mmCIF file of C-alpha atoms in Angstrom:
data_model
loop_
_atom_site.group_PDB
_atom_site.id
_atom_site.type_symbol
_atom_site.label_atom_id
_atom_site.label_comp_id
_atom_site.label_asym_id
_atom_site.label_seq_id
_atom_site.Cartn_x
_atom_site.Cartn_y
_atom_site.Cartn_z
ATOM 1 C CA MET A 237 38.357 -61.035 41.380
ATOM 2 C CA ILE A 238 38.288 -57.330 43.031
ATOM 3 C CA ARG A 239 35.257 -55.365 41.506
ATOM 4 C CA ILE A 240 35.284 -51.773 40.851
ATOM 5 C CA HIS A 241 31.599 -50.069 41.113
ATOM 6 C CA GLY A 242 32.180 -46.842 38.793
ATOM 7 C CA MET A 243 30.707 -44.778 35.958
ATOM 8 C CA SER A 244 32.848 -44.669 32.930
ATOM 9 C CA ALA A 245 32.507 -41.172 32.168
ATOM 10 C CA SER A 246 33.813 -40.138 35.480
ATOM 11 C CA GLY A 247 37.763 -39.067 35.420
ATOM 12 C CA ASN A 248 37.499 -40.568 39.086
ATOM 13 C CA CYS A 249 36.897 -43.537 38.139
ATOM 14 C CA TYR A 250 39.027 -43.528 35.126
ATOM 15 C CA LYS A 251 41.653 -42.943 37.665
ATOM 16 C CA LEU A 252 41.203 -46.960 38.878
ATOM 17 C CA GLN A 253 40.985 -48.103 35.391
ATOM 18 C CA LEU A 254 44.451 -46.610 34.791
ATOM 19 C CA LEU A 255 46.289 -47.657 37.341
ATOM 20 C CA LEU A 256 44.969 -51.424 37.323
ATOM 21 C CA ALA A 257 46.173 -51.611 33.654
ATOM 22 C CA GLN A 258 49.272 -50.641 34.326
ATOM 23 C CA LEU A 259 49.397 -53.292 37.308
ATOM 24 C CA GLN A 260 47.937 -55.775 34.755
ATOM 25 C CA ARG A 261 45.445 -56.744 37.637
ATOM 26 C CA PRO A 262 42.364 -58.024 36.663
ATOM 27 C CA TYR A 263 38.903 -56.680 37.895
ATOM 28 C CA ARG A 264 35.654 -56.663 37.520
ATOM 29 C CA TRP A 265 33.647 -53.720 36.346
ATOM 30 C CA ILE A 266 30.253 -52.725 37.458
ATOM 31 C CA GLU A 267 28.842 -49.786 35.580
ATOM 32 C CA VAL A 268 26.647 -47.707 38.027
ATOM 33 C CA ASP A 269 24.638 -45.128 36.661
ATOM 34 C CA LEU A 270 25.146 -42.285 38.732
ATOM 35 C CA LEU A 271 22.663 -39.872 37.077
ATOM 36 C CA ALA A 272 19.818 -42.390 37.705
ATOM 37 C CA GLY A 273 20.362 -42.510 41.518
ATOM 38 C CA ALA A 274 22.077 -45.719 41.388
ATOM 39 C CA THR A 275 24.438 -44.456 44.060
ATOM 40 C CA ARG A 276 21.428 -43.647 46.522
ATOM 41 C CA THR A 277 19.829 -47.372 46.973
ATOM 42 C CA PRO A 278 20.233 -48.715 50.191
ATOM 43 C CA GLU A 279 21.866 -51.653 48.522
ATOM 44 C CA PHE A 280 24.912 -49.247 47.543
ATOM 45 C CA LEU A 281 24.748 -47.229 50.678
ATOM 46 C CA ALA A 282 25.508 -50.017 52.667
ATOM 47 C CA ARG A 283 28.587 -50.236 50.534
ATOM 48 C CA ASN A 284 29.449 -46.533 50.555
ATOM 49 C CA PRO A 285 27.325 -44.390 53.112
ATOM 50 C CA ASN A 286 28.592 -41.388 50.992
ATOM 51 C CA GLY A 287 27.028 -42.555 47.625
ATOM 52 C CA LYS A 288 29.450 -42.068 45.494
ATOM 53 C CA VAL A 289 31.597 -43.703 42.664
ATOM 54 C CA PRO A 290 34.516 -45.323 42.555
ATOM 55 C CA LEU A 291 33.922 -47.990 45.291
ATOM 56 C CA LEU A 292 36.399 -50.907 45.531
ATOM 57 C CA GLU A 293 34.702 -53.881 46.678
ATOM 58 C CA LEU A 294 36.971 -56.785 47.806
ATOM 59 C CA GLU A 295 36.317 -60.632 47.132
ATOM 60 C CA ASP A 296 35.205 -60.898 50.664
ATOM 61 C CA GLY A 297 32.816 -58.185 50.656
ATOM 62 C CA ARG A 298 34.689 -55.106 52.029
ATOM 63 C CA CYS A 299 34.426 -52.049 50.220
ATOM 64 C CA LEU A 300 36.719 -48.533 49.961
ATOM 65 C CA ALA A 301 35.376 -45.311 49.048
ATOM 66 C CA GLU A 302 37.399 -42.420 47.597
ATOM 67 C CA SER A 303 39.580 -42.570 44.188
ATOM 68 C CA ASN A 304 42.609 -41.463 45.897
ATOM 69 C CA ALA A 305 42.556 -43.794 48.659
ATOM 70 C CA ILE A 306 41.557 -46.878 46.502
ATOM 71 C CA LEU A 307 45.178 -45.525 44.409
ATOM 72 C CA CYS A 308 46.944 -45.365 47.560
ATOM 73 C CA TYR A 309 45.515 -49.166 48.324
ATOM 74 C CA LEU A 310 46.055 -50.326 44.803
ATOM 75 C CA ALA A 311 49.323 -49.112 44.529
ATOM 76 C CA GLU A 312 51.030 -50.196 47.939
ATOM 77 C CA GLY A 313 54.189 -52.012 46.902
ATOM 78 C CA SER A 314 54.381 -51.175 43.204
ATOM 79 C CA ALA A 315 56.569 -48.873 41.375
ATOM 80 C CA PHE A 316 53.448 -46.048 41.162
ATOM 81 C CA LEU A 317 53.724 -45.341 45.145
ATOM 82 C CA PRO A 318 57.106 -44.375 46.240
ATOM 83 C CA THR A 319 58.159 -46.057 49.540
ATOM 84 C CA ASP A 320 60.548 -43.181 50.654
ATOM 85 C CA PRO A 321 58.923 -41.418 53.430
ATOM 86 C CA TRP A 322 59.306 -37.789 52.018
ATOM 87 C CA LEU A 323 58.358 -39.019 48.586
ATOM 88 C CA ARG A 324 55.307 -40.467 49.642
ATOM 89 C CA ALA A 325 54.463 -37.691 51.728
ATOM 90 C CA GLN A 326 54.791 -35.575 48.527
ATOM 91 C CA THR A 327 52.673 -38.164 46.447
ATOM 92 C CA LEU A 328 49.791 -37.826 49.315
ATOM 93 C CA GLN A 329 50.043 -33.924 48.802
ATOM 94 C CA TRP A 330 49.290 -33.996 45.326
ATOM 95 C CA LEU A 331 46.832 -36.217 45.578
ATOM 96 C CA PHE A 332 45.072 -34.011 48.274
ATOM 97 C CA PHE A 333 45.685 -31.089 45.715
ATOM 98 C CA GLU A 334 43.771 -32.665 43.400
ATOM 99 C CA GLN A 335 40.986 -33.346 45.682
ATOM 100 C CA TYR A 336 40.730 -30.033 46.830
ATOM 101 C CA SER A 337 42.164 -27.372 44.507
ATOM 102 C CA HIS A 338 41.429 -29.190 41.402
ATOM 103 C CA GLU A 339 39.251 -31.424 40.809
ATOM 104 C CA PRO A 340 35.954 -29.513 42.417
ATOM 105 C CA TYR A 341 36.941 -26.956 39.589
ATOM 106 C CA VAL A 342 38.408 -28.447 36.445
ATOM 107 C CA ALA A 343 36.063 -32.003 36.869
ATOM 108 C CA VAL A 344 32.946 -30.044 37.815
ATOM 109 C CA ALA A 345 33.548 -27.262 34.724
ATOM 110 C CA ARG A 346 33.718 -30.042 32.605
ATOM 111 C CA PHE A 347 30.312 -31.993 34.127
ATOM 112 C CA ILE A 348 28.639 -28.771 33.481
ATOM 113 C CA ALA A 349 30.140 -27.920 30.150
ATOM 114 C CA ARG A 350 29.410 -31.559 28.798
ATOM 115 C CA PHE A 351 26.566 -33.230 30.564
ATOM 116 C CA LEU A 352 23.917 -30.316 31.532
ATOM 117 C CA PRO A 353 21.766 -29.028 28.382
ATOM 118 C CA PRO A 354 22.513 -25.413 27.204
ATOM 119 C CA GLU A 355 19.944 -23.372 28.961
ATOM 120 C CA HIS A 356 20.701 -25.275 32.592
ATOM 121 C CA PRO A 357 21.206 -22.590 35.452
ATOM 122 C CA ARG A 358 24.572 -23.980 36.907
ATOM 123 C CA ARG A 359 26.124 -22.680 33.327
ATOM 124 C CA ALA A 360 26.326 -19.562 35.405
ATOM 125 C CA GLU A 361 28.982 -21.268 37.589
ATOM 126 C CA LEU A 362 31.359 -22.201 34.856
ATOM 127 C CA PRO A 363 33.375 -18.351 34.645
ATOM 128 C CA ARG A 364 34.593 -18.987 38.310
ATOM 129 C CA LEU A 365 35.008 -22.542 38.106
ATOM 130 C CA GLN A 366 37.123 -21.899 34.786
ATOM 131 C CA GLU A 367 39.068 -19.073 36.677
ATOM 132 C CA ARG A 368 39.783 -21.720 39.666
ATOM 133 C CA GLY A 369 40.570 -24.325 37.310
ATOM 134 C CA HIS A 370 43.250 -22.213 35.501
ATOM 135 C CA GLN A 371 44.948 -21.448 39.086
ATOM 136 C CA ALA A 372 45.262 -25.340 39.491
ATOM 137 C CA LEU A 373 46.563 -25.793 36.183
ATOM 138 C CA ALA A 374 49.247 -22.660 36.432
ATOM 139 C CA VAL A 375 50.234 -24.519 40.396
ATOM 140 C CA MET A 376 50.865 -27.913 37.975
ATOM 141 C CA GLU A 377 52.655 -25.914 35.523
ATOM 142 C CA ARG A 378 54.818 -24.582 37.769
ATOM 143 C CA GLU A 379 55.587 -27.737 39.234
ATOM 144 C CA LEU A 380 56.312 -29.426 35.594
ATOM 145 C CA ALA A 381 58.353 -26.601 34.767
ATOM 146 C CA THR A 382 61.258 -28.363 36.926
ATOM 147 C CA ARG A 383 60.698 -31.699 37.046
ATOM 148 C CA GLU A 384 59.206 -34.730 34.507
ATOM 149 C CA PHE A 385 56.471 -35.631 36.405
ATOM 150 C CA MET A 386 54.608 -34.600 39.891
ATOM 151 C CA VAL A 387 56.741 -36.253 42.078
ATOM 152 C CA ALA A 388 60.598 -36.672 41.953
ATOM 153 C CA ALA A 389 60.963 -40.176 42.014
ATOM 154 C CA GLY A 390 59.068 -40.266 38.325
ATOM 155 C CA TYR A 391 55.672 -41.358 37.367
ATOM 156 C CA SER A 392 53.446 -42.006 40.082
ATOM 157 C CA ILE A 393 49.407 -42.237 41.071
ATOM 158 C CA ALA A 394 49.898 -38.721 41.716
ATOM 159 C CA ASP A 395 50.495 -38.223 37.846
ATOM 160 C CA ILE A 396 47.244 -41.117 37.186
ATOM 161 C CA ALA A 397 45.113 -38.860 39.791
ATOM 162 C CA LEU A 398 45.868 -35.294 38.053
ATOM 163 C CA TYR A 399 46.057 -36.478 34.850
ATOM 164 C CA ALA A 400 42.000 -38.183 35.239
ATOM 165 C CA TYR A 401 40.739 -34.579 34.610
ATOM 166 C CA THR A 402 43.575 -32.356 33.341
ATOM 167 C CA HIS A 403 43.983 -33.893 30.009
ATOM 168 C CA ASP A 404 39.619 -33.375 29.270
ATOM 169 C CA ALA A 405 40.159 -29.642 31.133
ATOM 170 C CA PRO A 406 39.660 -27.996 27.691
ATOM 171 C CA ALA A 407 35.979 -29.695 27.472
ATOM 172 C CA GLY A 408 34.979 -27.466 30.537
ATOM 173 C CA GLY A 409 36.554 -24.538 28.572
ATOM 174 C CA ILE A 410 39.664 -24.579 30.602
ATOM 175 C CA GLY A 411 42.323 -24.197 27.548
ATOM 176 C CA LEU A 412 45.845 -25.321 28.170
ATOM 177 C CA ALA A 413 47.720 -22.809 25.581
ATOM 178 C CA ASP A 414 49.188 -21.276 28.313
ATOM 179 C CA TYR A 415 50.798 -24.535 29.876
ATOM 180 C CA PRO A 416 53.944 -25.895 27.712
ATOM 181 C CA HIS A 417 54.896 -27.742 30.854
ATOM 182 C CA LEU A 418 51.906 -29.374 31.737
ATOM 183 C CA ARG A 419 51.070 -30.084 27.851
ATOM 184 C CA ALA A 420 54.214 -31.949 27.528
ATOM 185 C CA TRP A 421 53.694 -33.859 30.974
ATOM 186 C CA LEU A 422 50.452 -34.883 29.498
ATOM 187 C CA ALA A 423 52.185 -36.388 26.926
ATOM 188 C CA ARG A 424 54.770 -37.972 28.899
ATOM 189 C CA VAL A 425 51.677 -39.863 30.808
ATOM 190 C CA GLU A 426 50.080 -41.150 27.460
ATOM 191 C CA ALA A 427 53.809 -42.585 26.528
ATOM 192 C CA GLN A 428 54.005 -44.743 29.697
ATOM 193 C CA PRO A 429 53.810 -48.330 29.458
ATOM 194 C CA ARG A 430 50.394 -49.699 29.472
ATOM 195 C CA PHE A 431 48.548 -46.518 29.257
ATOM 196 C CA VAL A 432 44.705 -46.689 28.431
ATOM 197 C CA ALA A 433 42.835 -43.648 27.452
ATOM 198 C CA GLN A 434 39.533 -42.969 28.859
ATOM 199 C CA GLY A 435 36.722 -44.812 27.394
ATOM 200 C CA ALA A 436 39.015 -47.238 25.558
ATOM 201 C CA MET B 282 63.037 -28.042 65.131
ATOM 202 C CA ILE B 283 60.064 -28.370 62.433
ATOM 203 C CA ARG B 284 58.154 -25.363 61.723
ATOM 204 C CA ILE B 285 54.552 -24.908 61.129
ATOM 205 C CA HIS B 286 53.444 -22.199 58.948
ATOM 206 C CA GLY B 287 49.721 -21.388 59.919
ATOM 207 C CA MET B 288 46.756 -19.658 61.121
ATOM 208 C CA SER B 289 45.441 -20.226 64.518
ATOM 209 C CA ALA B 290 42.030 -19.721 63.728
ATOM 210 C CA SER B 291 42.255 -22.424 60.871
ATOM 211 C CA GLY B 292 41.122 -25.772 61.671
ATOM 212 C CA ASN B 293 43.103 -27.068 58.867
ATOM 213 C CA CYS B 294 46.205 -25.597 61.006
ATOM 214 C CA TYR B 295 44.583 -26.620 64.109
ATOM 215 C CA LYS B 296 45.017 -30.462 63.213
ATOM 216 C CA LEU B 297 48.630 -30.303 63.175
ATOM 217 C CA GLN B 298 48.568 -28.460 66.629
ATOM 218 C CA LEU B 299 46.500 -31.365 68.210
ATOM 219 C CA LEU B 300 48.357 -33.935 66.504
ATOM 220 C CA LEU B 301 51.780 -32.602 67.258
ATOM 221 C CA ALA B 302 50.693 -32.298 70.898
ATOM 222 C CA GLN B 303 49.587 -35.826 71.133
ATOM 223 C CA LEU B 304 53.071 -36.993 70.107
ATOM 224 C CA GLN B 305 54.468 -34.612 71.943
ATOM 225 C CA ARG B 306 56.926 -33.150 69.251
ATOM 226 C CA PRO B 307 58.247 -29.915 69.468
ATOM 227 C CA TYR B 308 57.786 -27.617 66.797
ATOM 228 C CA ARG B 309 57.891 -23.828 66.145
ATOM 229 C CA TRP B 310 54.497 -22.167 64.950
ATOM 230 C CA ILE B 311 54.932 -19.318 62.357
ATOM 231 C CA GLU B 312 51.757 -17.442 62.395
ATOM 232 C CA VAL B 313 50.543 -16.265 58.816
ATOM 233 C CA ASP B 314 47.981 -13.784 58.173
ATOM 234 C CA LEU B 315 46.194 -15.280 55.191
ATOM 235 C CA LEU B 316 43.443 -12.791 55.074
ATOM 236 C CA ALA B 317 46.407 -10.296 54.791
ATOM 237 C CA GLY B 318 47.736 -11.731 51.468
ATOM 238 C CA ALA B 319 50.980 -13.563 53.433
ATOM 239 C CA THR B 320 50.620 -16.691 51.440
ATOM 240 C CA ARG B 321 51.051 -14.804 48.180
ATOM 241 C CA THR B 322 53.713 -13.206 48.635
ATOM 242 C CA PRO B 323 56.738 -14.425 46.398
ATOM 243 C CA GLU B 324 58.754 -15.793 49.857
ATOM 244 C CA PHE B 325 55.594 -17.980 50.698
ATOM 245 C CA LEU B 326 54.597 -19.140 47.225
ATOM 246 C CA ALA B 327 58.327 -20.353 46.771
ATOM 247 C CA ARG B 328 57.682 -22.624 49.618
ATOM 248 C CA ASN B 329 53.966 -23.439 48.646
ATOM 249 C CA PRO B 330 52.810 -22.596 45.375
ATOM 250 C CA ASN B 331 49.085 -23.375 46.002
ATOM 251 C CA GLY B 332 49.569 -20.199 48.408
ATOM 252 C CA LYS B 333 47.723 -22.116 51.474
ATOM 253 C CA VAL B 334 48.336 -22.777 55.368
ATOM 254 C CA PRO B 335 49.318 -25.129 56.864
ATOM 255 C CA LEU B 336 52.743 -25.688 55.826
ATOM 256 C CA LEU B 337 55.465 -28.043 57.323
ATOM 257 C CA GLU B 338 58.754 -26.862 57.111
ATOM 258 C CA LEU B 339 61.513 -29.142 57.692
ATOM 259 C CA GLU B 340 64.963 -28.312 59.502
ATOM 260 C CA ASP B 341 66.400 -28.441 55.791
ATOM 261 C CA GLY B 342 64.111 -26.013 54.594
ATOM 262 C CA ARG B 343 62.077 -28.968 52.546
ATOM 263 C CA CYS B 344 58.646 -27.822 52.514
ATOM 264 C CA LEU B 345 55.434 -30.099 52.668
ATOM 265 C CA ALA B 346 51.384 -28.640 52.119
ATOM 266 C CA GLU B 347 47.655 -30.018 52.553
ATOM 267 C CA SER B 348 46.755 -30.688 56.214
ATOM 268 C CA ASN B 349 45.846 -34.302 55.642
ATOM 269 C CA ALA B 350 49.196 -35.212 54.167
ATOM 270 C CA ILE B 351 50.997 -33.581 56.621
ATOM 271 C CA LEU B 352 49.324 -35.462 59.026
ATOM 272 C CA CYS B 353 50.369 -38.795 57.203
ATOM 273 C CA TYR B 354 53.943 -37.757 57.333
ATOM 274 C CA LEU B 355 53.979 -36.791 61.212
ATOM 275 C CA ALA B 356 51.957 -39.251 62.367
ATOM 276 C CA GLU B 357 53.645 -42.744 60.221
ATOM 277 C CA GLY B 358 55.229 -44.893 62.857
ATOM 278 C CA SER B 359 52.698 -43.776 65.819
ATOM 279 C CA ALA B 360 49.309 -45.501 66.739
ATOM 280 C CA PHE B 361 47.722 -42.293 64.909
ATOM 281 C CA LEU B 362 48.456 -44.175 61.798
ATOM 282 C CA PRO B 363 47.741 -47.967 61.570
ATOM 283 C CA THR B 364 50.181 -49.882 59.855
ATOM 284 C CA ASP B 365 47.490 -52.489 58.658
ATOM 285 C CA PRO B 366 46.982 -51.996 54.715
ATOM 286 C CA TRP B 367 43.082 -52.097 55.152
ATOM 287 C CA LEU B 368 43.081 -49.779 57.974
ATOM 288 C CA ARG B 369 45.545 -47.351 56.548
ATOM 289 C CA ALA B 370 43.247 -47.307 53.438
ATOM 290 C CA GLN B 371 40.079 -46.282 55.996
ATOM 291 C CA THR B 372 42.332 -43.631 57.234
ATOM 292 C CA LEU B 373 43.060 -41.964 54.005
ATOM 293 C CA GLN B 374 39.808 -42.992 52.847
ATOM 294 C CA TRP B 375 38.247 -40.639 55.681
ATOM 295 C CA LEU B 376 41.116 -37.977 55.166
ATOM 296 C CA PHE B 377 39.920 -37.621 51.506
ATOM 297 C CA PHE B 378 36.137 -37.555 52.382
ATOM 298 C CA GLU B 379 37.045 -34.997 55.046
ATOM 299 C CA GLN B 380 38.528 -32.696 52.146
ATOM 300 C CA TYR B 381 35.986 -33.241 49.592
ATOM 301 C CA SER B 382 32.502 -33.616 51.164
ATOM 302 C CA HIS B 383 33.000 -32.198 54.819
ATOM 303 C CA GLU B 384 35.690 -29.379 54.739
ATOM 304 C CA PRO B 385 34.181 -27.663 51.810
ATOM 305 C CA TYR B 386 30.730 -27.069 53.648
ATOM 306 C CA VAL B 387 31.452 -27.236 57.313
ATOM 307 C CA ALA B 388 34.465 -25.112 57.394
ATOM 308 C CA VAL B 389 33.355 -22.650 54.672
ATOM 309 C CA ALA B 390 30.144 -22.389 56.268
ATOM 310 C CA ARG B 391 31.773 -21.205 59.489
ATOM 311 C CA PHE B 392 34.542 -19.013 57.617
ATOM 312 C CA ILE B 393 31.279 -16.989 56.406
ATOM 313 C CA ALA B 394 29.405 -17.009 59.516
ATOM 314 C CA ARG B 395 32.205 -16.132 62.075
ATOM 315 C CA PHE B 396 34.524 -14.276 59.861
ATOM 316 C CA LEU B 397 32.655 -12.351 57.115
ATOM 317 C CA PRO B 398 30.304 -9.193 57.801
ATOM 318 C CA PRO B 399 26.547 -9.386 58.246
ATOM 319 C CA GLU B 400 25.508 -7.779 55.152
ATOM 320 C CA HIS B 401 28.400 -9.896 52.984
ATOM 321 C CA PRO B 402 27.056 -11.523 49.924
ATOM 322 C CA ARG B 403 28.985 -14.647 50.436
ATOM 323 C CA ARG B 404 26.133 -14.903 53.272
ATOM 324 C CA ALA B 405 23.794 -16.491 50.454
ATOM 325 C CA GLU B 406 25.979 -19.433 50.080
ATOM 326 C CA LEU B 407 24.855 -20.363 53.919
ATOM 327 C CA PRO B 408 21.776 -22.544 53.129
ATOM 328 C CA ARG B 409 23.462 -24.707 50.808
ATOM 329 C CA LEU B 410 26.639 -25.245 52.583
ATOM 330 C CA GLN B 411 24.678 -25.899 55.691
ATOM 331 C CA GLU B 412 22.701 -28.588 53.658
ATOM 332 C CA ARG B 413 25.730 -29.927 52.621
ATOM 333 C CA GLY B 414 27.456 -29.998 55.806
ATOM 334 C CA HIS B 415 24.314 -31.973 57.547
ATOM 335 C CA GLN B 416 25.067 -34.505 54.504
ATOM 336 C CA ALA B 417 28.585 -35.160 55.696
ATOM 337 C CA LEU B 418 27.756 -35.507 59.300
ATOM 338 C CA ALA B 419 25.089 -37.860 59.069
ATOM 339 C CA VAL B 420 27.607 -39.968 57.094
ATOM 340 C CA MET B 421 29.818 -39.778 60.175
ATOM 341 C CA GLU B 422 27.002 -40.579 62.445
ATOM 342 C CA ARG B 423 25.921 -43.379 60.233
ATOM 343 C CA GLU B 424 29.484 -44.591 60.936
ATOM 344 C CA LEU B 425 29.964 -43.688 64.410
ATOM 345 C CA ALA B 426 26.461 -45.465 65.324
ATOM 346 C CA THR B 427 28.622 -48.787 64.719
ATOM 347 C CA ARG B 428 31.799 -48.234 66.474
ATOM 348 C CA GLU B 429 34.072 -45.642 68.396
ATOM 349 C CA PHE B 430 36.250 -43.661 66.601
ATOM 350 C CA MET B 431 36.006 -43.294 62.568
ATOM 351 C CA VAL B 432 38.699 -46.203 61.981
ATOM 352 C CA ALA B 433 38.133 -49.634 63.862
ATOM 353 C CA ALA B 434 41.550 -49.812 64.883
ATOM 354 C CA GLY B 435 40.588 -46.626 67.385
ATOM 355 C CA TYR B 436 42.021 -43.096 67.486
ATOM 356 C CA SER B 437 43.900 -41.835 64.135
ATOM 357 C CA ILE B 438 44.633 -39.115 62.067
ATOM 358 C CA ALA B 439 41.140 -39.781 60.656
ATOM 359 C CA ASP B 440 39.659 -38.888 63.702
ATOM 360 C CA ILE B 441 41.706 -35.434 64.362
ATOM 361 C CA ALA B 442 41.263 -34.586 60.669
ATOM 362 C CA LEU B 443 37.331 -34.814 61.162
ATOM 363 C CA TYR B 444 37.172 -33.619 64.765
ATOM 364 C CA ALA B 445 39.118 -30.295 63.455
ATOM 365 C CA TYR B 446 36.044 -28.439 61.859
ATOM 366 C CA THR B 447 33.039 -30.724 62.960
ATOM 367 C CA HIS B 448 33.191 -29.557 66.759
ATOM 368 C CA ASP B 449 32.895 -25.922 65.743
ATOM 369 C CA ALA B 450 30.077 -26.593 62.761
ATOM 370 C CA PRO B 451 27.576 -25.028 65.177
ATOM 371 C CA ALA B 452 29.217 -21.532 64.324
ATOM 372 C CA GLY B 453 28.675 -21.872 60.939
ATOM 373 C CA GLY B 454 25.102 -22.736 61.644
ATOM 374 C CA ILE B 455 24.892 -26.517 61.184
ATOM 375 C CA GLY B 456 23.861 -27.460 64.760
ATOM 376 C CA LEU B 457 24.822 -31.037 66.247
ATOM 377 C CA ALA B 458 21.366 -31.733 67.871
ATOM 378 C CA ASP B 459 20.462 -34.958 65.334
ATOM 379 C CA TYR B 460 23.598 -36.453 65.885
ATOM 380 C CA PRO B 461 24.066 -38.142 69.134
ATOM 381 C CA HIS B 462 26.666 -40.845 67.888
ATOM 382 C CA LEU B 463 28.759 -37.883 66.306
ATOM 383 C CA ARG B 464 28.504 -35.982 69.872
ATOM 384 C CA ALA B 465 29.689 -38.987 72.038
ATOM 385 C CA TRP B 466 32.526 -39.380 69.713
ATOM 386 C CA LEU B 467 33.523 -35.534 70.001
ATOM 387 C CA ALA B 468 33.665 -35.975 73.390
ATOM 388 C CA ARG B 469 35.739 -39.306 73.478
ATOM 389 C CA VAL B 470 37.927 -37.558 71.093
ATOM 390 C CA GLU B 471 38.174 -34.575 73.984
ATOM 391 C CA ALA B 472 39.142 -37.357 76.302
ATOM 392 C CA GLN B 473 42.207 -38.467 74.495
ATOM 393 C CA PRO B 474 45.568 -38.208 76.397
ATOM 394 C CA ARG B 475 47.303 -34.641 75.436
ATOM 395 C CA PHE B 476 44.108 -33.414 73.518
ATOM 396 C CA VAL B 477 44.415 -29.754 73.576
ATOM 397 C CA ALA B 478 41.555 -27.419 72.279
ATOM 398 C CA GLN B 479 41.777 -24.726 69.415
ATOM 399 C CA GLY B 480 43.317 -21.970 70.200
ATOM 400 C CA ALA B 481 44.467 -22.993 74.020
#
């Protein structure tokens, strides 16, 4: 059985829980205490030199890092990753958008606001993170005004990847009031068969 | 003929110039003056709502953003993107690594050091960017101690993506002296058939 090394509070790890539930694929979850340095041990670094979770470990011990690369690998051959070259390219476009223009703001604002103490100096980063997070959500809003899911083919790993932190953006002080199409999309994602909420 | 909207000084745009040269695929280059706001015009935002270059435009007007998604799309069917599912997953892993753990430090340090005036306040970001940039290069060094290219199958778009900013890391104050395997890899990339240097 495949194993996922992950931290339950992480949206990047939740992506895999959501996809695997929807694929109905069994896996073993290995909780990793990131904040206690568990990704910096020699054993973990041998599996992922970049010291991050989530990490997929195959039955034979081979490992794959990067949440969105793992999504692509696990979704191959399913309806969650289009086979048409252009639709597949669009899917990848949104996966890279998520990691470059969305997660570093929406996820980091959530982390600081939710997990760091009130007097922590990193709270000074919040206004800029929130501003950039809103920019990312505005891009999504514009897209979702024209179609039901991020890629025209329908619900895909692009939606899974972007749902993971978007649904919890308010925890980082990034409210969703100005994004009606995005909120309708969140509800459509949550209505998908075998959807599981984070922490469920 | 396909068109690339790009800025010559950008490593993300150079990735496409390098791949297209090696694919021997003709294209039209449309220089975009990012710093003058050319990616914020209504015309450009209609093509890419995220307002970034590079942007691929097909003959029929369809557009694709995100440098590494464009690399995947253009490399499909060539030796630069493995077809084996695991090797393809590894390729994607390094493409996401590049955009999340490498480019935001190595490329941004280069941008600040090379393009902003000496008294610019963003220069205060350089020490942290350089530290994180070195962390990314150390991950690459560890990998490249064990094989010739980032993915075991041989030279691929993972090398192209990581070469784009790594070769110019010293411009951002991130020296390569401590990375002998990485420097040997740079030379191997530069020795590939139809290699073109940035700005050539």
